[in-house]
Amino acid sequence: MTASLESAFTEHRPVDSCRSLLISGVNWLGDSVMSATSIQALKRSRPDLAVTVLVKSGLIPLWQMHPDVESVIELRETLPGALMTASKLRSRKFDSSLVFPHSFRSALIPFLAGIPERIGLSGHHRDWMLTSVVRIDERTRRRHQAFEYLDMAGMNAVERLEPPRFVVPDDIAAGCRERLAVSLKDRAGAPIVGIVPGAAYGPSKRWPADRFSEVGQRLLARDSCAIIVLGGGRDKPVCAETAAGIGPTAADFSGTTTIQEFAGMLSMCSVVVANDSGGMHLAAAMGAKVVALFGITDPEITGPIGEGHRVITGEAVERGRELPRDSERAARAMNSIVPEKVFEAVHDLLHKQ
């Protein structure tokens, strides 16, 4: 059934009657963090609602840290894996499903599972698999991406974004504290500045490593702080270059942390400097103040959620969501951000705490 935006939410709001809700989660870390606001709004509206998230294996530990998620199911790869996943979901007898990703496959699995109500965005030749097709209006498209997930969840009356909320398990947090104490023993007790120089999307979102290093050098020269460099396995080269440029006092943890340990490390930072990336969103969710660096992507749409963050943008360019992974125009915009401006933002945030 195809429905207008209004009728989709008056006739098929999952919070109105369902008790068991499946959310097909998005695949990127940053998008996942932004989507958490909708789950929190749903649970605030319906505390008795049981929420399960379906995601690829790499994101399972993230959702296991969210207090409003009752269970997490692995989304298996390949067509046989999709059929196995659908069979598992069928046995759980969910009342409704919210399909956050835009892909054909993400709608196929709840359809094959026979979930009675299936809500998702129009497009990708999948409307026939959805019982309620959502068409986001232009006002929402111009707002923060988190509002899209809220609208799909029927929470389109929400006007203020609640920061995403994740809780690091106690044993993971204790392990992070121990590792930091060993690596930063010469600066024990100093506020920690995290530097996240990677961006999984690609070079179009990355500020050069030597610029991050320059900011780190200035911070060590003028502020009593400790510096850690964080990132995933694919970020190890840029993180190593960044840490080497800062000097031996910078502790490089890239490629050595699980996603829960990554979150734990970020939660112990006073300030985090990051590109427009999943690390930026996770840092903000974990309570750090973020200095976020944007080239031609739009911080009004994908900026960090919450109060007190600083966004630094490149020279005036036309901004939007569509971005090639490797764009000369985007690289020029990122390169136009000067280290002095980033340093000043971090310095100011450190001295406000």
CSV table of C-alpha atoms in Angstrom, one decimal:
chain,number,residue,atom,x,y,z
A,1,MET,CA,0.0,0.0,0.0
A,2,THR,CA,1.3,3.4,-0.9
A,3,ALA,CA,0.4,6.2,1.6
A,4,SER,CA,1.0,9.9,1.9
A,5,LEU,CA,3.3,11.0,4.7
A,6,GLU,CA,0.3,12.1,6.8
A,7,SER,CA,-1.7,8.9,6.4
A,8,ALA,CA,1.3,6.8,7.0
A,9,PHE,CA,1.5,8.2,10.5
A,10,THR,CA,-2.1,8.4,11.3
A,11,GLU,CA,-3.0,4.9,10.1
A,12,HIS,CA,0.2,3.0,10.7
A,13,ARG,CA,2.1,4.4,13.6
A,14,PRO,CA,4.0,1.5,15.1
A,15,VAL,CA,3.8,2.9,18.7
A,16,ASP,CA,0.0,3.0,18.6
A,17,SER,CA,-0.7,-0.7,19.0
A,18,CYS,CA,2.4,-2.8,18.5
A,19,ARG,CA,4.2,-4.4,21.4
A,20,SER,CA,7.2,-5.9,19.6
A,21,LEU,CA,9.1,-3.7,17.1
A,22,LEU,CA,11.9,-4.7,14.7
A,23,ILE,CA,14.2,-1.9,13.5
A,24,SER,CA,16.3,-2.7,10.4
A,25,GLY,CA,19.4,-0.7,11.3
A,26,VAL,CA,21.6,1.3,8.9
A,27,ASN,CA,25.0,0.2,8.0
A,28,TRP,CA,27.3,3.1,8.8
A,29,LEU,CA,28.4,3.9,12.4
A,30,GLY,CA,27.5,7.6,12.2
A,31,ASP,CA,24.1,6.9,10.7
A,32,SER,CA,23.5,4.3,13.4
A,33,VAL,CA,24.3,6.8,16.2
A,34,MET,CA,22.0,9.4,14.6
A,35,SER,CA,19.1,6.9,14.3
A,36,ALA,CA,19.3,6.2,18.1
A,37,THR,CA,17.3,9.4,18.8
A,38,SER,CA,14.2,7.9,17.2
A,39,ILE,CA,14.5,4.8,19.3
A,40,GLN,CA,14.7,7.0,22.4
A,41,ALA,CA,11.6,9.0,21.3
A,42,LEU,CA,9.7,5.8,20.7
A,43,LYS,CA,10.5,4.4,24.1
A,44,ARG,CA,9.6,7.7,25.8
A,45,SER,CA,6.2,7.5,24.1
A,46,ARG,CA,5.8,3.8,24.8
A,47,PRO,CA,7.9,2.5,27.7
A,48,ASP,CA,6.4,-1.0,27.3
A,49,LEU,CA,7.5,-1.3,23.6
A,50,ALA,CA,10.1,-4.1,23.1
A,51,VAL,CA,12.6,-2.9,20.5
A,52,THR,CA,14.9,-5.3,18.6
A,53,VAL,CA,17.5,-4.0,16.1
A,54,LEU,CA,18.6,-6.0,13.1
A,55,VAL,CA,22.2,-5.1,11.9
A,56,LYS,CA,25.3,-6.5,10.4
A,57,SER,CA,27.7,-8.2,12.9
A,58,GLY,CA,30.1,-5.2,13.1
A,59,LEU,CA,27.4,-3.0,14.6
A,60,ILE,CA,26.0,-5.5,17.1
A,61,PRO,CA,28.3,-4.3,20.0
A,62,LEU,CA,27.1,-0.7,19.4
A,63,TRP,CA,23.4,-1.5,19.8
A,64,GLN,CA,24.1,-3.7,22.8
A,65,MET,CA,25.2,-0.5,24.6
A,66,HIS,CA,21.9,1.2,24.0
A,67,PRO,CA,19.6,1.0,27.1
A,68,ASP,CA,16.4,1.2,25.0
A,69,VAL,CA,17.2,-1.8,22.8
A,70,GLU,CA,16.0,-5.1,24.2
A,71,SER,CA,17.8,-7.4,21.8
A,72,VAL,CA,20.0,-7.3,18.7
A,73,ILE,CA,19.9,-9.8,15.8
A,74,GLU,CA,22.6,-10.3,13.3
A,75,LEU,CA,21.8,-9.5,9.6
A,76,ARG,CA,23.6,-12.2,7.7
A,77,GLU,CA,25.3,-11.5,4.3
A,78,THR,CA,24.4,-13.2,1.0
A,79,LEU,CA,21.0,-14.4,-0.2
A,80,PRO,CA,21.1,-17.6,1.8
A,81,GLY,CA,22.0,-15.5,4.8
A,82,ALA,CA,19.0,-13.2,4.2
A,83,LEU,CA,16.7,-16.2,4.0
A,84,MET,CA,18.1,-17.6,7.3
A,85,THR,CA,17.6,-14.2,8.9
A,86,ALA,CA,14.0,-13.9,7.6
A,87,SER,CA,13.3,-17.4,9.0
A,88,LYS,CA,14.6,-16.4,12.4
A,89,LEU,CA,12.6,-13.2,12.4
A,90,ARG,CA,9.4,-15.1,11.5
A,91,SER,CA,9.8,-17.2,14.7
A,92,ARG,CA,10.0,-14.0,16.8
A,93,LYS,CA,6.5,-12.9,15.6
A,94,PHE,CA,7.2,-9.1,15.5
A,95,ASP,CA,4.2,-6.8,15.2
A,96,SER,CA,5.9,-4.1,13.2
A,97,SER,CA,9.1,-3.2,11.5
A,98,LEU,CA,10.8,0.1,10.7
A,99,VAL,CA,13.2,-0.2,7.7
A,100,PHE,CA,15.7,2.6,8.1
A,101,PRO,CA,18.0,1.8,5.2
A,102,HIS,CA,17.0,2.7,1.7
A,103,SER,CA,18.0,-0.5,0.0
A,104,PHE,CA,15.9,-3.2,-1.7
A,105,ARG,CA,17.4,-5.9,0.5
A,106,SER,CA,16.6,-4.1,3.8
A,107,ALA,CA,12.8,-4.2,2.9
A,108,LEU,CA,13.0,-7.8,1.5
A,109,ILE,CA,13.9,-9.4,4.8
A,110,PRO,CA,11.0,-8.1,6.9
A,111,PHE,CA,8.7,-8.9,4.0
A,112,LEU,CA,9.9,-12.5,3.8
A,113,ALA,CA,9.6,-12.7,7.6
A,114,GLY,CA,5.9,-11.9,7.3
A,115,ILE,CA,6.0,-9.0,9.7
A,116,PRO,CA,2.5,-7.6,9.5
A,117,GLU,CA,3.4,-3.9,9.4
A,118,ARG,CA,6.5,-2.8,7.4
A,119,ILE,CA,7.3,0.9,7.3
A,120,GLY,CA,10.1,2.5,5.2
A,121,LEU,CA,11.0,5.1,2.7
A,122,SER,CA,9.9,5.0,-0.9
A,123,GLY,CA,12.3,4.0,-3.7
A,124,HIS,CA,14.6,1.3,-5.0
A,125,HIS,CA,11.7,-0.6,-6.5
A,126,ARG,CA,10.7,-1.9,-3.0
A,127,ASP,CA,7.4,0.0,-2.3
A,128,TRP,CA,5.4,-3.2,-2.9
A,129,MET,CA,7.1,-4.9,0.0
A,130,LEU,CA,6.1,-2.1,2.5
A,131,THR,CA,2.7,-1.7,4.1
A,132,SER,CA,3.4,2.0,4.7
A,133,VAL,CA,5.5,4.0,2.3
A,134,VAL,CA,7.0,7.1,3.8
A,135,ARG,CA,7.9,10.1,1.6
A,136,ILE,CA,10.0,12.6,3.4
A,137,ASP,CA,8.9,16.2,2.7
A,138,GLU,CA,11.3,19.0,1.7
A,139,ARG,CA,11.2,20.6,5.2
A,140,THR,CA,12.6,17.4,6.7
A,141,ARG,CA,15.2,17.0,4.0
A,142,ARG,CA,16.6,20.4,4.9
A,143,ARG,CA,16.8,19.4,8.6
A,144,HIS,CA,19.2,17.2,10.5
A,145,GLN,CA,19.2,13.6,9.2
A,146,ALA,CA,18.0,12.3,12.6
A,147,PHE,CA,14.6,13.8,11.8
A,148,GLU,CA,14.2,11.4,8.9
A,149,TYR,CA,14.4,8.5,11.3
A,150,LEU,CA,12.0,10.2,13.7
A,151,ASP,CA,9.5,10.8,10.9
A,152,MET,CA,9.7,7.1,9.9
A,153,ALA,CA,9.1,6.2,13.5
A,154,GLY,CA,6.0,8.4,13.6
A,155,MET,CA,7.7,10.8,15.9
A,156,ASN,CA,7.4,13.7,13.5
A,157,ALA,CA,6.1,16.0,16.3
A,158,VAL,CA,9.6,16.0,17.9
A,159,GLU,CA,11.2,19.4,17.3
A,160,ARG,CA,14.3,19.1,19.5
A,161,LEU,CA,16.8,16.3,19.0
A,162,GLU,CA,17.8,14.4,22.2
A,163,PRO,CA,21.4,13.4,22.1
A,164,PRO,CA,21.9,9.7,21.4
A,165,ARG,CA,22.6,7.6,24.5
A,166,PHE,CA,24.9,4.6,24.8
A,167,VAL,CA,26.3,3.1,27.9
A,168,VAL,CA,29.7,1.4,28.0
A,169,PRO,CA,29.8,-1.8,30.1
A,170,ASP,CA,31.6,-1.4,33.4
A,171,ASP,CA,34.3,-4.0,32.6
A,172,ILE,CA,35.0,-2.3,29.3
A,173,ALA,CA,35.2,1.1,30.9
A,174,ALA,CA,37.6,-0.2,33.6
A,175,GLY,CA,39.8,-1.7,30.9
A,176,CYS,CA,39.9,1.6,29.0
A,177,ARG,CA,40.9,3.5,32.2
A,178,GLU,CA,43.7,1.1,32.8
A,179,ARG,CA,45.1,1.4,29.3
A,180,LEU,CA,44.9,5.1,29.4
A,181,ALA,CA,46.6,5.2,32.8
A,182,VAL,CA,49.6,3.2,31.5
A,183,SER,CA,49.9,5.1,28.2
A,184,LEU,CA,49.4,8.6,29.7
A,185,LYS,CA,51.3,8.1,33.0
A,186,ASP,CA,53.5,11.1,32.3
A,187,ARG,CA,50.4,13.3,32.0
A,188,ALA,CA,48.2,11.7,34.7
A,189,GLY,CA,45.2,13.7,35.7
A,190,ALA,CA,45.4,16.0,32.6
A,191,PRO,CA,42.3,16.4,30.5
A,192,ILE,CA,42.4,14.1,27.5
A,193,VAL,CA,42.0,15.4,23.9
A,194,GLY,CA,41.0,12.7,21.4
A,195,ILE,CA,42.0,13.0,17.8
A,196,VAL,CA,40.0,10.9,15.2
A,197,PRO,CA,41.7,11.6,11.8
A,198,GLY,CA,39.9,9.0,9.8
A,199,ALA,CA,36.6,8.9,7.9
A,200,ALA,CA,35.3,5.6,6.7
A,201,TYR,CA,33.5,7.3,3.8
A,202,GLY,CA,36.8,8.2,2.1
A,203,PRO,CA,39.2,11.0,1.3
A,204,SER,CA,36.5,13.5,0.6
A,205,LYS,CA,35.8,13.9,4.4
A,206,ARG,CA,39.4,13.7,5.7
A,207,TRP,CA,41.4,16.7,6.9
A,208,PRO,CA,45.1,16.1,6.2
A,209,ALA,CA,47.0,14.1,8.9
A,210,ASP,CA,49.7,16.8,9.2
A,211,ARG,CA,47.0,19.4,10.1
A,212,PHE,CA,45.8,17.2,12.9
A,213,SER,CA,49.4,16.8,14.0
A,214,GLU,CA,49.9,20.5,14.1
A,215,VAL,CA,46.9,21.0,16.3
A,216,GLY,CA,48.2,18.3,18.6
A,217,GLN,CA,51.6,20.0,18.8
A,218,ARG,CA,50.1,23.4,19.6
A,219,LEU,CA,47.9,21.8,22.3
A,220,LEU,CA,50.9,20.2,24.0
A,221,ALA,CA,52.8,23.4,23.9
A,222,ARG,CA,50.1,25.6,25.3
A,223,ASP,CA,47.7,23.4,27.3
A,224,SER,CA,48.2,20.9,30.1
A,225,CYS,CA,46.5,18.0,28.3
A,226,ALA,CA,47.1,14.5,27.1
A,227,ILE,CA,46.4,13.4,23.5
A,228,ILE,CA,45.2,10.1,22.2
A,229,VAL,CA,44.6,9.1,18.6
A,230,LEU,CA,41.7,6.8,17.8
A,231,GLY,CA,40.4,5.0,14.8
A,232,GLY,CA,39.5,1.6,13.3
A,233,GLY,CA,41.8,-0.9,11.6
A,234,ARG,CA,41.5,0.9,8.2
A,235,ASP,CA,42.5,4.2,9.9
A,236,LYS,CA,45.8,2.9,11.2
A,237,PRO,CA,48.0,4.5,8.5
A,238,VAL,CA,46.5,8.0,9.0
A,239,CYS,CA,46.4,7.6,12.8
A,240,ALA,CA,50.1,6.5,12.8
A,241,GLU,CA,51.1,9.5,10.7
A,242,THR,CA,49.1,11.8,12.9
A,243,ALA,CA,50.6,10.5,16.2
A,244,ALA,CA,54.1,10.5,14.8
A,245,GLY,CA,53.7,14.1,13.8
A,246,ILE,CA,52.5,15.1,17.3
A,247,GLY,CA,55.4,13.3,19.0
A,248,PRO,CA,56.1,10.5,21.4
A,249,THR,CA,53.6,11.7,24.1
A,250,ALA,CA,50.6,11.1,21.8
A,251,ALA,CA,49.2,7.6,22.4
A,252,ASP,CA,47.9,5.9,19.3
A,253,PHE,CA,45.1,3.3,20.0
A,254,SER,CA,44.0,2.9,16.3
A,255,GLY,CA,43.1,-0.6,15.3
A,256,THR,CA,43.4,-1.9,18.8
A,257,THR,CA,39.9,-1.2,20.2
A,258,THR,CA,36.6,-2.9,19.8
A,259,ILE,CA,33.7,-0.6,19.0
A,260,GLN,CA,32.8,-0.7,22.7
A,261,GLU,CA,36.3,0.2,23.7
A,262,PHE,CA,36.4,2.9,21.1
A,263,ALA,CA,33.3,4.3,22.8
A,264,GLY,CA,34.9,3.9,26.2
A,265,MET,CA,38.0,5.8,25.2
A,266,LEU,CA,35.9,8.6,23.7
A,267,SER,CA,33.8,8.9,26.9
A,268,MET,CA,37.0,9.7,28.8
A,269,CYS,CA,38.0,12.6,26.5
A,270,SER,CA,37.2,16.1,27.4
A,271,VAL,CA,37.3,17.2,23.8
A,272,VAL,CA,37.5,15.2,20.5
A,273,VAL,CA,38.6,16.6,17.2
A,274,ALA,CA,37.2,14.7,14.2
A,275,ASN,CA,36.1,14.8,10.6
A,276,ASP,CA,32.5,14.4,9.7
A,277,SER,CA,32.5,10.7,10.5
A,278,GLY,CA,31.1,7.9,12.7
A,279,GLY,CA,33.8,8.7,15.3
A,280,MET,CA,32.5,12.2,15.5
A,281,HIS,CA,29.0,11.1,16.2
A,282,LEU,CA,30.0,8.5,18.7
A,283,ALA,CA,32.2,11.0,20.5
A,284,ALA,CA,29.3,13.4,20.9
A,285,ALA,CA,27.0,10.5,22.1
A,286,MET,CA,29.6,9.5,24.7
A,287,GLY,CA,29.6,13.0,26.2
A,288,ALA,CA,32.8,14.5,24.8
A,289,LYS,CA,32.7,18.0,23.4
A,290,VAL,CA,33.4,17.8,19.7
A,291,VAL,CA,35.3,20.0,17.3
A,292,ALA,CA,33.9,18.7,14.0
A,293,LEU,CA,35.5,19.5,10.6
A,294,PHE,CA,33.3,19.8,7.6
A,295,GLY,CA,34.2,20.3,3.9
A,296,ILE,CA,31.3,20.2,1.5
A,297,THR,CA,29.0,18.1,3.6
A,298,ASP,CA,26.4,20.1,5.5
A,299,PRO,CA,26.7,20.2,9.3
A,300,GLU,CA,23.0,21.3,9.5
A,301,ILE,CA,22.2,17.8,8.2
A,302,THR,CA,24.9,15.6,9.7
A,303,GLY,CA,26.5,17.7,12.4
A,304,PRO,CA,27.1,16.3,16.0
A,305,ILE,CA,23.9,16.1,18.1
A,306,GLY,CA,23.9,17.9,21.4
A,307,GLU,CA,25.0,21.2,23.0
A,308,GLY,CA,28.4,22.8,23.2
A,309,HIS,CA,30.0,21.3,20.1
A,310,ARG,CA,32.0,23.4,17.6
A,311,VAL,CA,31.7,23.0,13.9
A,312,ILE,CA,34.4,24.3,11.6
A,313,THR,CA,33.7,24.4,7.9
A,314,GLY,CA,35.8,24.9,4.8
A,315,GLU,CA,35.7,28.0,2.6
A,316,ALA,CA,32.2,28.9,1.3
A,317,VAL,CA,31.0,26.1,-1.0
A,318,GLU,CA,27.7,24.6,-2.0
A,319,ARG,CA,26.9,22.0,0.6
A,320,GLY,CA,24.7,19.0,0.4
A,321,ARG,CA,24.4,15.2,1.0
A,322,GLU,CA,25.7,13.9,-2.3
A,323,LEU,CA,29.4,13.5,-2.2
A,324,PRO,CA,31.9,11.3,-4.2
A,325,ARG,CA,34.2,9.4,-2.0
A,326,ASP,CA,37.2,11.0,-3.6
A,327,SER,CA,36.5,14.6,-4.7
A,328,GLU,CA,39.0,17.3,-5.6
A,329,ARG,CA,36.4,19.9,-4.7
A,330,ALA,CA,35.8,18.3,-1.3
A,331,ALA,CA,39.6,18.0,-0.7
A,332,ARG,CA,40.0,21.7,-1.4
A,333,ALA,CA,37.3,22.6,1.1
A,334,MET,CA,38.9,20.4,3.8
A,335,ASN,CA,42.3,21.8,3.0
A,336,SER,CA,41.0,25.4,3.5
A,337,ILE,CA,40.4,24.7,7.2
A,338,VAL,CA,43.4,26.2,9.0
A,339,PRO,CA,45.0,24.5,12.1
A,340,GLU,CA,45.0,27.7,14.1
A,341,LYS,CA,41.2,27.9,14.0
A,342,VAL,CA,40.8,24.3,15.1
A,343,PHE,CA,43.4,24.7,17.9
A,344,GLU,CA,41.5,27.8,19.2
A,345,ALA,CA,38.2,25.9,19.3
A,346,VAL,CA,39.8,23.0,21.3
A,347,HIS,CA,41.7,25.4,23.5
A,348,ASP,CA,38.5,27.3,24.3
A,349,LEU,CA,36.5,24.1,25.1
A,350,LEU,CA,39.2,22.8,27.4
A,351,HIS,CA,39.2,26.0,29.4
A,352,LYS,CA,35.5,26.1,29.7
A,353,GLN,CA,35.4,22.8,31.5
